[in-house]
Amino acid sequence: MKRHVVIVTLLALTFTTVCSAQMGGEKASPPASASCDLGGGKTIKTDYSSPRLRGRKMIGEHDPYGKVWRTGANEATTFVTNADLVVGGAKVPAGNYTIFTVPNPDKWTLIINKKTGEWGIPYKYEGDELARLDMKVSTLPSKVENFTIAYDKTPTGCTMRMDWDTARASVEITAK
């Protein structure tokens, strides 16, 4: 009996070690962050998970055009600001939000949602939306493997951009 217990224990430890080693590599969609300093102590910070293309066509196929996308992977993407903002023409009070997008070939829609702490999908938070606004879409000269959210400083604030595959969606943000 003791021999069986020892064998089962060794098998369990071996299995656990093998599984841990296989999962210990790079995460499929590692955490990422982007921020913008608007000056005068006013900031924006976005936390998200950054999926990889890995040879797939994501936007327009895996994630269909015209459907709400969690704008990254895993948990919903956060959008936190300590200042009142104007995002693409919409007033956004200081606070914590999540963002989603609706990608289309010619324009993306950015959804700023007041509900926080949820998993990214399925999207069922229409009643908590603060704003839906248009994002400009352009084509990148080469493929971007890792989904990326970044902020570029402008004379009046910053531009939020989302790059993935050959698409860039962007929106202007200013402090109010």
mmCIF file with all atom_site columns, C-alpha atoms in Angstrom:
data_model
loop_
_atom_site.group_PDB
_atom_site.id
_atom_site.type_symbol
_atom_site.label_atom_id
_atom_site.label_alt_id
_atom_site.label_comp_id
_atom_site.label_asym_id
_atom_site.label_entity_id
_atom_site.label_seq_id
_atom_site.pdbx_PDB_ins_code
_atom_site.Cartn_x
_atom_site.Cartn_y
_atom_site.Cartn_z
_atom_site.occupancy
_atom_site.B_iso_or_equiv
_atom_site.pdbx_formal_charge
_atom_site.auth_seq_id
_atom_site.auth_comp_id
_atom_site.auth_asym_id
_atom_site.auth_atom_id
_atom_site.pdbx_PDB_model_num
ATOM 1   C CA . MET A 1 1   ? 0.000   0.000  0.000   1.00 0.00 ? 1   MET A CA 1
ATOM 2   C CA . LYS A 1 2   ? 2.820   2.389  0.925   1.00 0.00 ? 2   LYS A CA 1
ATOM 3   C CA . ARG A 1 3   ? 4.485   1.617  -2.382  1.00 0.00 ? 3   ARG A CA 1
ATOM 4   C CA . HIS A 1 4   ? 1.322   2.618  -4.294  1.00 0.00 ? 4   HIS A CA 1
ATOM 5   C CA . VAL A 1 5   ? 1.076   5.883  -2.360  1.00 0.00 ? 5   VAL A CA 1
ATOM 6   C CA . VAL A 1 6   ? 4.711   6.697  -3.167  1.00 0.00 ? 6   VAL A CA 1
ATOM 7   C CA . ILE A 1 7   ? 4.208   5.906  -6.873  1.00 0.00 ? 7   ILE A CA 1
ATOM 8   C CA . VAL A 1 8   ? 1.007   8.005  -7.098  1.00 0.00 ? 8   VAL A CA 1
ATOM 9   C CA . THR A 1 9   ? 2.705   10.871 -5.281  1.00 0.00 ? 9   THR A CA 1
ATOM 10  C CA . LEU A 1 10  ? 5.702   10.775 -7.637  1.00 0.00 ? 10  LEU A CA 1
ATOM 11  C CA . LEU A 1 11  ? 3.428   10.668 -10.681 1.00 0.00 ? 11  LEU A CA 1
ATOM 12  C CA . ALA A 1 12  ? 1.445   13.652 -9.379  1.00 0.00 ? 12  ALA A CA 1
ATOM 13  C CA . LEU A 1 13  ? 4.625   15.640 -8.742  1.00 0.00 ? 13  LEU A CA 1
ATOM 14  C CA . THR A 1 14  ? 5.973   14.802 -12.204 1.00 0.00 ? 14  THR A CA 1
ATOM 15  C CA . PHE A 1 15  ? 2.703   15.833 -13.846 1.00 0.00 ? 15  PHE A CA 1
ATOM 16  C CA . THR A 1 16  ? 2.625   19.115 -11.894 1.00 0.00 ? 16  THR A CA 1
ATOM 17  C CA . THR A 1 17  ? 6.248   19.891 -12.821 1.00 0.00 ? 17  THR A CA 1
ATOM 18  C CA . VAL A 1 18  ? 5.670   19.207 -16.529 1.00 0.00 ? 18  VAL A CA 1
ATOM 19  C CA . CYS A 1 19  ? 2.507   21.340 -16.608 1.00 0.00 ? 19  CYS A CA 1
ATOM 20  C CA . SER A 1 20  ? 4.223   24.203 -14.794 1.00 0.00 ? 20  SER A CA 1
ATOM 21  C CA . ALA A 1 21  ? 7.160   24.123 -17.206 1.00 0.00 ? 21  ALA A CA 1
ATOM 22  C CA . GLN A 1 22  ? 4.866   24.212 -20.227 1.00 0.00 ? 22  GLN A CA 1
ATOM 23  C CA . MET A 1 23  ? 2.889   27.134 -18.858 1.00 0.00 ? 23  MET A CA 1
ATOM 24  C CA . GLY A 1 24  ? 5.937   29.039 -17.608 1.00 0.00 ? 24  GLY A CA 1
ATOM 25  C CA . GLY A 1 25  ? 6.811   30.576 -20.995 1.00 0.00 ? 25  GLY A CA 1
ATOM 26  C CA . GLU A 1 26  ? 5.555   33.858 -22.380 1.00 0.00 ? 26  GLU A CA 1
ATOM 27  C CA . LYS A 1 27  ? 1.878   34.480 -21.746 1.00 0.00 ? 27  LYS A CA 1
ATOM 28  C CA . ALA A 1 28  ? -0.343  34.415 -24.822 1.00 0.00 ? 28  ALA A CA 1
ATOM 29  C CA . SER A 1 29  ? -1.613  37.922 -24.025 1.00 0.00 ? 29  SER A CA 1
ATOM 30  C CA . PRO A 1 30  ? 0.723   39.541 -21.480 1.00 0.00 ? 30  PRO A CA 1
ATOM 31  C CA . PRO A 1 31  ? -0.281  42.621 -19.496 1.00 0.00 ? 31  PRO A CA 1
ATOM 32  C CA . ALA A 1 32  ? 0.644   46.007 -20.941 1.00 0.00 ? 32  ALA A CA 1
ATOM 33  C CA . SER A 1 33  ? 0.151   49.632 -20.008 1.00 0.00 ? 33  SER A CA 1
ATOM 34  C CA . ALA A 1 34  ? 0.152   53.052 -21.657 1.00 0.00 ? 34  ALA A CA 1
ATOM 35  C CA . SER A 1 35  ? -0.096  56.535 -20.202 1.00 0.00 ? 35  SER A CA 1
ATOM 36  C CA . CYS A 1 36  ? -0.195  60.177 -21.148 1.00 0.00 ? 36  CYS A CA 1
ATOM 37  C CA . ASP A 1 37  ? 0.938   63.154 -19.084 1.00 0.00 ? 37  ASP A CA 1
ATOM 38  C CA . LEU A 1 38  ? -1.331  66.058 -19.997 1.00 0.00 ? 38  LEU A CA 1
ATOM 39  C CA . GLY A 1 39  ? 0.652   68.486 -17.815 1.00 0.00 ? 39  GLY A CA 1
ATOM 40  C CA . GLY A 1 40  ? -0.221  70.095 -14.524 1.00 0.00 ? 40  GLY A CA 1
ATOM 41  C CA . GLY A 1 41  ? -0.501  66.689 -12.830 1.00 0.00 ? 41  GLY A CA 1
ATOM 42  C CA . LYS A 1 42  ? -3.266  65.561 -15.199 1.00 0.00 ? 42  LYS A CA 1
ATOM 43  C CA . THR A 1 43  ? -2.783  62.005 -16.437 1.00 0.00 ? 43  THR A CA 1
ATOM 44  C CA . ILE A 1 44  ? -4.404  59.137 -18.302 1.00 0.00 ? 44  ILE A CA 1
ATOM 45  C CA . LYS A 1 45  ? -3.448  55.500 -17.797 1.00 0.00 ? 45  LYS A CA 1
ATOM 46  C CA . THR A 1 46  ? -4.643  52.460 -19.729 1.00 0.00 ? 46  THR A CA 1
ATOM 47  C CA . ASP A 1 47  ? -4.024  48.868 -18.647 1.00 0.00 ? 47  ASP A CA 1
ATOM 48  C CA . TYR A 1 48  ? -4.777  46.018 -21.033 1.00 0.00 ? 48  TYR A CA 1
ATOM 49  C CA . SER A 1 49  ? -3.676  42.560 -22.128 1.00 0.00 ? 49  SER A CA 1
ATOM 50  C CA . SER A 1 50  ? -1.780  42.481 -25.422 1.00 0.00 ? 50  SER A CA 1
ATOM 51  C CA . PRO A 1 51  ? -2.769  39.566 -27.682 1.00 0.00 ? 51  PRO A CA 1
ATOM 52  C CA . ARG A 1 52  ? -0.506  38.370 -30.513 1.00 0.00 ? 52  ARG A CA 1
ATOM 53  C CA . LEU A 1 53  ? -1.481  37.672 -34.116 1.00 0.00 ? 53  LEU A CA 1
ATOM 54  C CA . ARG A 1 54  ? 0.411   34.348 -34.319 1.00 0.00 ? 54  ARG A CA 1
ATOM 55  C CA . GLY A 1 55  ? -0.439  34.000 -38.010 1.00 0.00 ? 55  GLY A CA 1
ATOM 56  C CA . ARG A 1 56  ? -4.145  34.664 -37.519 1.00 0.00 ? 56  ARG A CA 1
ATOM 57  C CA . LYS A 1 57  ? -6.357  37.330 -39.041 1.00 0.00 ? 57  LYS A CA 1
ATOM 58  C CA . MET A 1 58  ? -8.030  38.749 -35.950 1.00 0.00 ? 58  MET A CA 1
ATOM 59  C CA . ILE A 1 59  ? -9.947  41.955 -36.638 1.00 0.00 ? 59  ILE A CA 1
ATOM 60  C CA . GLY A 1 60  ? -12.501 41.266 -39.345 1.00 0.00 ? 60  GLY A CA 1
ATOM 61  C CA . GLU A 1 61  ? -12.347 37.476 -39.006 1.00 0.00 ? 61  GLU A CA 1
ATOM 62  C CA . HIS A 1 62  ? -11.766 36.020 -35.522 1.00 0.00 ? 62  HIS A CA 1
ATOM 63  C CA . ASP A 1 63  ? -13.183 39.249 -34.052 1.00 0.00 ? 63  ASP A CA 1
ATOM 64  C CA . PRO A 1 64  ? -15.810 40.206 -36.668 1.00 0.00 ? 64  PRO A CA 1
ATOM 65  C CA . TYR A 1 65  ? -16.312 43.713 -37.973 1.00 0.00 ? 65  TYR A CA 1
ATOM 66  C CA . GLY A 1 66  ? -19.268 45.526 -36.443 1.00 0.00 ? 66  GLY A CA 1
ATOM 67  C CA . LYS A 1 67  ? -19.156 43.593 -33.130 1.00 0.00 ? 67  LYS A CA 1
ATOM 68  C CA . VAL A 1 68  ? -18.026 44.925 -29.750 1.00 0.00 ? 68  VAL A CA 1
ATOM 69  C CA . TRP A 1 69  ? -14.451 43.847 -29.026 1.00 0.00 ? 69  TRP A CA 1
ATOM 70  C CA . ARG A 1 70  ? -12.885 43.947 -25.566 1.00 0.00 ? 70  ARG A CA 1
ATOM 71  C CA . THR A 1 71  ? -9.919  45.890 -27.005 1.00 0.00 ? 71  THR A CA 1
ATOM 72  C CA . GLY A 1 72  ? -7.246  43.473 -25.947 1.00 0.00 ? 72  GLY A CA 1
ATOM 73  C CA . ALA A 1 73  ? -7.572  40.142 -24.195 1.00 0.00 ? 73  ALA A CA 1
ATOM 74  C CA . ASN A 1 74  ? -8.620  38.762 -20.827 1.00 0.00 ? 74  ASN A CA 1
ATOM 75  C CA . GLU A 1 75  ? -10.063 41.388 -18.458 1.00 0.00 ? 75  GLU A CA 1
ATOM 76  C CA . ALA A 1 76  ? -11.656 44.511 -19.890 1.00 0.00 ? 76  ALA A CA 1
ATOM 77  C CA . THR A 1 77  ? -9.204  47.302 -20.753 1.00 0.00 ? 77  THR A CA 1
ATOM 78  C CA . THR A 1 78  ? -9.077  50.096 -18.169 1.00 0.00 ? 78  THR A CA 1
ATOM 79  C CA . PHE A 1 79  ? -9.018  53.825 -18.843 1.00 0.00 ? 79  PHE A CA 1
ATOM 80  C CA . VAL A 1 80  ? -8.236  55.910 -15.756 1.00 0.00 ? 80  VAL A CA 1
ATOM 81  C CA . THR A 1 81  ? -7.923  59.692 -15.672 1.00 0.00 ? 81  THR A CA 1
ATOM 82  C CA . ASN A 1 82  ? -7.546  62.150 -12.827 1.00 0.00 ? 82  ASN A CA 1
ATOM 83  C CA . ALA A 1 83  ? -8.707  65.040 -15.031 1.00 0.00 ? 83  ALA A CA 1
ATOM 84  C CA . ASP A 1 84  ? -11.861 65.956 -16.906 1.00 0.00 ? 84  ASP A CA 1
ATOM 85  C CA . LEU A 1 85  ? -11.246 65.212 -20.580 1.00 0.00 ? 85  LEU A CA 1
ATOM 86  C CA . VAL A 1 86  ? -12.634 65.683 -24.045 1.00 0.00 ? 86  VAL A CA 1
ATOM 87  C CA . VAL A 1 87  ? -12.155 62.414 -25.949 1.00 0.00 ? 87  VAL A CA 1
ATOM 88  C CA . GLY A 1 88  ? -13.016 62.644 -29.630 1.00 0.00 ? 88  GLY A CA 1
ATOM 89  C CA . GLY A 1 89  ? -15.507 65.417 -28.850 1.00 0.00 ? 89  GLY A CA 1
ATOM 90  C CA . ALA A 1 90  ? -17.153 63.630 -25.877 1.00 0.00 ? 90  ALA A CA 1
ATOM 91  C CA . LYS A 1 91  ? -16.845 64.977 -22.331 1.00 0.00 ? 91  LYS A CA 1
ATOM 92  C CA . VAL A 1 92  ? -15.324 62.415 -19.961 1.00 0.00 ? 92  VAL A CA 1
ATOM 93  C CA . PRO A 1 93  ? -15.205 63.331 -16.258 1.00 0.00 ? 93  PRO A CA 1
ATOM 94  C CA . ALA A 1 94  ? -12.205 62.301 -14.157 1.00 0.00 ? 94  ALA A CA 1
ATOM 95  C CA . GLY A 1 95  ? -12.642 58.702 -13.059 1.00 0.00 ? 95  GLY A CA 1
ATOM 96  C CA . ASN A 1 96  ? -12.184 55.001 -13.763 1.00 0.00 ? 96  ASN A CA 1
ATOM 97  C CA . TYR A 1 97  ? -13.653 53.459 -16.902 1.00 0.00 ? 97  TYR A CA 1
ATOM 98  C CA . THR A 1 98  ? -13.315 50.487 -19.196 1.00 0.00 ? 98  THR A CA 1
ATOM 99  C CA . ILE A 1 99  ? -12.999 50.816 -22.930 1.00 0.00 ? 99  ILE A CA 1
ATOM 100 C CA . PHE A 1 100 ? -14.275 48.623 -25.723 1.00 0.00 ? 100 PHE A CA 1
ATOM 101 C CA . THR A 1 101 ? -14.201 49.118 -29.487 1.00 0.00 ? 101 THR A CA 1
ATOM 102 C CA . VAL A 1 102 ? -16.332 48.237 -32.467 1.00 0.00 ? 102 VAL A CA 1
ATOM 103 C CA . PRO A 1 103 ? -13.902 47.758 -35.361 1.00 0.00 ? 103 PRO A CA 1
ATOM 104 C CA . ASN A 1 104 ? -14.934 48.285 -38.964 1.00 0.00 ? 104 ASN A CA 1
ATOM 105 C CA . PRO A 1 105 ? -12.726 48.558 -42.063 1.00 0.00 ? 105 PRO A CA 1
ATOM 106 C CA . ASP A 1 106 ? -13.188 52.333 -42.418 1.00 0.00 ? 106 ASP A CA 1
ATOM 107 C CA . LYS A 1 107 ? -13.863 53.470 -38.840 1.00 0.00 ? 107 LYS A CA 1
ATOM 108 C CA . TRP A 1 108 ? -13.717 52.136 -35.312 1.00 0.00 ? 108 TRP A CA 1
ATOM 109 C CA . THR A 1 109 ? -16.061 53.173 -32.523 1.00 0.00 ? 109 THR A CA 1
ATOM 110 C CA . LEU A 1 110 ? -14.583 53.686 -29.065 1.00 0.00 ? 110 LEU A CA 1
ATOM 111 C CA . ILE A 1 111 ? -16.924 52.844 -26.177 1.00 0.00 ? 111 ILE A CA 1
ATOM 112 C CA . ILE A 1 112 ? -16.134 54.423 -22.822 1.00 0.00 ? 112 ILE A CA 1
ATOM 113 C CA . ASN A 1 113 ? -18.006 52.521 -20.146 1.00 0.00 ? 113 ASN A CA 1
ATOM 114 C CA . LYS A 1 114 ? -18.594 53.429 -16.500 1.00 0.00 ? 114 LYS A CA 1
ATOM 115 C CA . LYS A 1 115 ? -18.691 49.784 -15.365 1.00 0.00 ? 115 LYS A CA 1
ATOM 116 C CA . THR A 1 116 ? -15.329 48.542 -14.123 1.00 0.00 ? 116 THR A CA 1
ATOM 117 C CA . GLY A 1 117 ? -13.863 45.278 -12.913 1.00 0.00 ? 117 GLY A CA 1
ATOM 118 C CA . GLU A 1 118 ? -15.594 42.990 -15.402 1.00 0.00 ? 118 GLU A CA 1
ATOM 119 C CA . TRP A 1 119 ? -14.196 40.336 -17.696 1.00 0.00 ? 119 TRP A CA 1
ATOM 120 C CA . GLY A 1 120 ? -13.865 41.544 -21.269 1.00 0.00 ? 120 GLY A CA 1
ATOM 121 C CA . ILE A 1 121 ? -16.615 39.530 -22.952 1.00 0.00 ? 121 ILE A CA 1
ATOM 122 C CA . PRO A 1 122 ? -19.451 39.017 -23.587 1.00 0.00 ? 122 PRO A CA 1
ATOM 123 C CA . TYR A 1 123 ? -20.329 42.707 -23.791 1.00 0.00 ? 123 TYR A CA 1
ATOM 124 C CA . LYS A 1 124 ? -23.519 43.351 -21.855 1.00 0.00 ? 124 LYS A CA 1
ATOM 125 C CA . TYR A 1 125 ? -22.931 46.820 -20.445 1.00 0.00 ? 125 TYR A CA 1
ATOM 126 C CA . GLU A 1 126 ? -24.817 49.104 -22.850 1.00 0.00 ? 126 GLU A CA 1
ATOM 127 C CA . GLY A 1 127 ? -26.692 50.707 -19.945 1.00 0.00 ? 127 GLY A CA 1
ATOM 128 C CA . ASP A 1 128 ? -23.389 51.797 -18.380 1.00 0.00 ? 128 ASP A CA 1
ATOM 129 C CA . GLU A 1 129 ? -21.956 53.529 -21.451 1.00 0.00 ? 129 GLU A CA 1
ATOM 130 C CA . LEU A 1 130 ? -20.683 57.058 -20.990 1.00 0.00 ? 130 LEU A CA 1
ATOM 131 C CA . ALA A 1 131 ? -19.936 57.603 -24.689 1.00 0.00 ? 131 ALA A CA 1
ATOM 132 C CA . ARG A 1 132 ? -19.543 56.025 -28.114 1.00 0.00 ? 132 ARG A CA 1
ATOM 133 C CA . LEU A 1 133 ? -17.294 57.994 -30.419 1.00 0.00 ? 133 LEU A CA 1
ATOM 134 C CA . ASP A 1 134 ? -15.617 57.633 -33.783 1.00 0.00 ? 134 ASP A CA 1
ATOM 135 C CA . MET A 1 135 ? -11.958 56.753 -34.125 1.00 0.00 ? 135 MET A CA 1
ATOM 136 C CA . LYS A 1 136 ? -9.939  57.440 -37.262 1.00 0.00 ? 136 LYS A CA 1
ATOM 137 C CA . VAL A 1 137 ? -8.578  54.374 -39.020 1.00 0.00 ? 137 VAL A CA 1
ATOM 138 C CA . SER A 1 138 ? -5.435  54.238 -41.111 1.00 0.00 ? 138 SER A CA 1
ATOM 139 C CA . THR A 1 139 ? -3.337  51.474 -42.633 1.00 0.00 ? 139 THR A CA 1
ATOM 140 C CA . LEU A 1 140 ? 0.102   50.780 -41.211 1.00 0.00 ? 140 LEU A CA 1
ATOM 141 C CA . PRO A 1 141 ? 3.021   50.160 -43.603 1.00 0.00 ? 141 PRO A CA 1
ATOM 142 C CA . SER A 1 142 ? 3.743   46.750 -42.035 1.00 0.00 ? 142 SER A CA 1
ATOM 143 C CA . LYS A 1 143 ? 2.077   44.279 -39.708 1.00 0.00 ? 143 LYS A CA 1
ATOM 144 C CA . VAL A 1 144 ? 2.151   44.818 -35.950 1.00 0.00 ? 144 VAL A CA 1
ATOM 145 C CA . GLU A 1 145 ? 2.281   41.384 -34.235 1.00 0.00 ? 145 GLU A CA 1
ATOM 146 C CA . ASN A 1 146 ? 1.429   42.582 -30.707 1.00 0.00 ? 146 ASN A CA 1
ATOM 147 C CA . PHE A 1 147 ? -1.771  44.544 -30.113 1.00 0.00 ? 147 PHE A CA 1
ATOM 148 C CA . THR A 1 148 ? -0.585  47.886 -28.748 1.00 0.00 ? 148 THR A CA 1
ATOM 149 C CA . ILE A 1 149 ? -2.263  50.869 -27.135 1.00 0.00 ? 149 ILE A CA 1
ATOM 150 C CA . ALA A 1 150 ? -0.071  53.976 -26.956 1.00 0.00 ? 150 ALA A CA 1
ATOM 151 C CA . TYR A 1 151 ? -0.398  57.713 -26.407 1.00 0.00 ? 151 TYR A CA 1
ATOM 152 C CA . ASP A 1 152 ? 1.381   60.294 -28.543 1.00 0.00 ? 152 ASP A CA 1
ATOM 153 C CA . LYS A 1 153 ? 1.816   63.768 -27.059 1.00 0.00 ? 153 LYS A CA 1
ATOM 154 C CA . THR A 1 154 ? 0.231   66.611 -29.055 1.00 0.00 ? 154 THR A CA 1
ATOM 155 C CA . PRO A 1 155 ? 0.332   70.390 -28.490 1.00 0.00 ? 155 PRO A CA 1
ATOM 156 C CA . THR A 1 156 ? -3.162  70.258 -26.933 1.00 0.00 ? 156 THR A CA 1
ATOM 157 C CA . GLY A 1 157 ? -3.124  66.853 -25.201 1.00 0.00 ? 157 GLY A CA 1
ATOM 158 C CA . CYS A 1 158 ? -2.464  63.436 -26.670 1.00 0.00 ? 158 CYS A CA 1
ATOM 159 C CA . THR A 1 159 ? -3.613  60.985 -29.295 1.00 0.00 ? 159 THR A CA 1
ATOM 160 C CA . MET A 1 160 ? -4.590  57.507 -28.175 1.00 0.00 ? 160 MET A CA 1
ATOM 161 C CA . ARG A 1 161 ? -3.710  54.957 -30.824 1.00 0.00 ? 161 ARG A CA 1
ATOM 162 C CA . MET A 1 162 ? -4.397  51.265 -31.124 1.00 0.00 ? 162 MET A CA 1
ATOM 163 C CA . ASP A 1 163 ? -2.185  49.318 -33.531 1.00 0.00 ? 163 ASP A CA 1
ATOM 164 C CA . TRP A 1 164 ? -2.647  45.713 -34.598 1.00 0.00 ? 164 TRP A CA 1
ATOM 165 C CA . ASP A 1 165 ? -2.022  43.827 -37.791 1.00 0.00 ? 165 ASP A CA 1
ATOM 166 C CA . THR A 1 166 ? -2.047  46.606 -40.418 1.00 0.00 ? 166 THR A CA 1
ATOM 167 C CA . ALA A 1 167 ? -4.700  48.783 -38.731 1.00 0.00 ? 167 ALA A CA 1
ATOM 168 C CA . ARG A 1 168 ? -4.297  51.884 -36.593 1.00 0.00 ? 168 ARG A CA 1
ATOM 169 C CA . ALA A 1 169 ? -7.305  53.403 -34.845 1.00 0.00 ? 169 ALA A CA 1
ATOM 170 C CA . SER A 1 170 ? -6.795  56.754 -33.125 1.00 0.00 ? 170 SER A CA 1
ATOM 171 C CA . VAL A 1 171 ? -8.646  59.449 -31.229 1.00 0.00 ? 171 VAL A CA 1
ATOM 172 C CA . GLU A 1 172 ? -7.664  62.895 -29.933 1.00 0.00 ? 172 GLU A CA 1
ATOM 173 C CA . ILE A 1 173 ? -7.791  63.599 -26.197 1.00 0.00 ? 173 ILE A CA 1
ATOM 174 C CA . THR A 1 174 ? -7.518  66.966 -24.456 1.00 0.00 ? 174 THR A CA 1
ATOM 175 C CA . ALA A 1 175 ? -7.823  68.074 -20.842 1.00 0.00 ? 175 ALA A CA 1
ATOM 176 C CA . LYS A 1 176 ? -10.954 70.085 -20.196 1.00 0.00 ? 176 LYS A CA 1
#
